[in-house]
Amino acid sequence: DVTAQASLEAALARTSMLSLVLNLGGSGKDDKDSDRLLEIKVNQDFTGITYAFASPYVEGIVLQKLMASHKLAMRIWCQTATESQAGGLRGVIFEPLGHEALRAGGVFTIRRLEGRRSGGEVTPMPLMTLDLARDAQLV
């Protein structure tokens, strides 16, 4: 539908991508642009929600704009955002930031996402250090 595509393109052009991400859930009732760019997904048991980009196309445009103009703000948001509803968006935004950091090389503090299992309990793993040379091949 040409009209719907034009409406989407206009919303992408008008919307501040930084405000879109930083104000999740805080948009006013009259902010129809965010309705075109984000969708709210309700859990099966109706106890919570998560946010997601409306489509892979919207995700690509938003990420491109954010990484071009607001990389530091997105890095800080990924580190400090506490809203569980933003988890999916946080992962999507973190991915290009993480890839860029790994390609640049350096020393990173990492931890395993799974702990050692003993007797059904999960024991947290200590932080480890990963040292990557610039453009290192990850196997």
XYZ file of C-alpha atoms in Angstrom:
139
model
C 0.000 0.000 0.000
C 1.632 3.209 -1.205
C -0.213 5.389 1.316
C 0.835 3.264 4.285
C 4.461 3.224 3.080
C 4.449 7.010 2.676
C 3.017 7.371 6.198
C 5.750 5.113 7.577
C 8.498 7.020 5.761
C 7.098 10.315 7.094
C 7.062 8.926 10.643
C 10.684 7.786 10.269
C 11.692 11.228 8.997
C 9.828 13.203 11.706
C 10.682 11.140 14.745
C 13.701 11.746 16.943
C 15.149 8.235 17.206
C 16.866 9.120 20.470
C 13.567 10.260 22.016
C 11.822 7.177 20.669
C 14.161 4.837 22.553
C 14.749 6.906 25.686
C 11.031 7.521 26.269
C 9.693 3.990 25.858
C 6.230 3.800 27.281
C 6.223 7.528 27.951
C 4.919 8.741 24.610
C 1.735 10.744 24.783
C -1.578 9.539 23.428
C -1.215 11.882 20.474
C 2.178 10.536 19.372
C 1.078 8.402 16.422
C 4.582 8.209 14.909
C 5.826 5.968 17.719
C 2.798 3.736 17.089
C 4.059 3.188 13.536
C 7.639 2.461 14.593
C 7.208 0.373 17.748
C 4.827 -2.370 18.712
C 3.863 -3.530 22.154
C 3.758 -7.280 22.637
C 1.658 -8.613 25.508
C 2.758 -11.801 27.309
C 0.541 -14.868 26.892
C -0.701 -14.574 30.470
C -1.292 -10.799 30.083
C 1.034 -9.989 32.993
C 3.607 -7.938 31.138
C 4.620 -6.285 27.907
C 7.710 -5.903 25.770
C 8.553 -3.419 23.046
C 9.793 -4.360 19.576
C 10.418 -2.518 16.346
C 7.422 -2.686 14.014
C 9.378 -4.495 11.273
C 12.916 -5.421 10.228
C 12.837 -2.422 7.858
C 11.983 -0.005 10.700
C 14.623 -1.655 12.905
C 17.278 -1.118 10.235
C 16.438 2.557 9.677
C 16.248 3.333 13.407
C 19.544 1.538 14.119
C 21.261 3.298 11.234
C 20.162 6.713 12.513
C 20.987 5.922 16.143
C 24.463 4.593 15.374
C 25.228 7.561 13.103
C 24.230 10.281 15.564
C 23.696 8.911 19.068
C 26.189 6.084 19.625
C 27.361 7.265 23.057
C 23.795 7.841 24.278
C 22.833 4.331 23.139
C 25.866 2.811 24.857
C 24.875 4.533 28.113
C 21.223 3.506 27.683
C 22.194 -0.149 27.123
C 24.241 -0.076 30.335
C 21.692 1.704 32.508
C 18.174 0.912 31.243
C 16.270 -1.050 33.839
C 12.866 -1.457 32.206
C 12.370 -5.156 31.568
C 9.988 -4.270 28.732
C 12.920 -2.763 26.816
C 15.000 -5.955 26.909
C 14.394 -6.892 23.281
C 15.175 -3.409 22.012
C 18.228 -3.209 24.255
C 19.583 -6.401 22.692
C 18.986 -5.133 19.158
C 20.752 -1.844 19.937
C 23.584 -3.516 21.872
C 24.505 -5.880 19.045
C 26.106 -3.338 16.668
C 27.809 -1.609 19.614
C 29.245 -4.916 20.818
C 30.414 -5.932 17.347
C 32.155 -2.590 16.877
C 33.927 -2.890 20.233
C 35.082 -6.449 19.504
C 36.387 -5.467 16.053
C 38.372 -2.630 17.624
C 40.090 -5.098 19.961
C 41.020 -4.587 23.589
C 40.576 -6.198 26.976
C 36.995 -7.047 27.947
C 35.566 -8.281 31.220
C 33.131 -11.091 30.479
C 31.132 -13.710 32.333
C 29.455 -16.906 31.322
C 25.710 -16.611 31.029
C 25.272 -20.057 32.537
C 26.705 -21.022 35.902
C 28.040 -24.413 36.830
C 25.199 -26.700 37.779
C 25.519 -28.813 40.882
C 22.550 -30.432 42.545
C 20.105 -28.434 40.420
C 21.430 -25.061 41.599
C 23.146 -22.511 39.419
C 26.378 -21.136 40.846
C 27.440 -17.773 39.413
C 30.709 -17.877 37.494
C 33.422 -15.346 38.269
C 34.186 -12.630 35.757
C 36.884 -13.533 33.261
C 39.018 -11.412 30.970
C 39.058 -11.725 27.202
C 41.931 -10.102 25.349
C 41.305 -9.592 21.630
C 43.698 -8.110 19.134
C 42.223 -5.710 16.589
C 40.406 -7.627 13.805
C 41.035 -10.932 15.616
C 39.386 -14.006 14.127
C 36.765 -15.402 16.504
C 36.372 -19.137 16.218
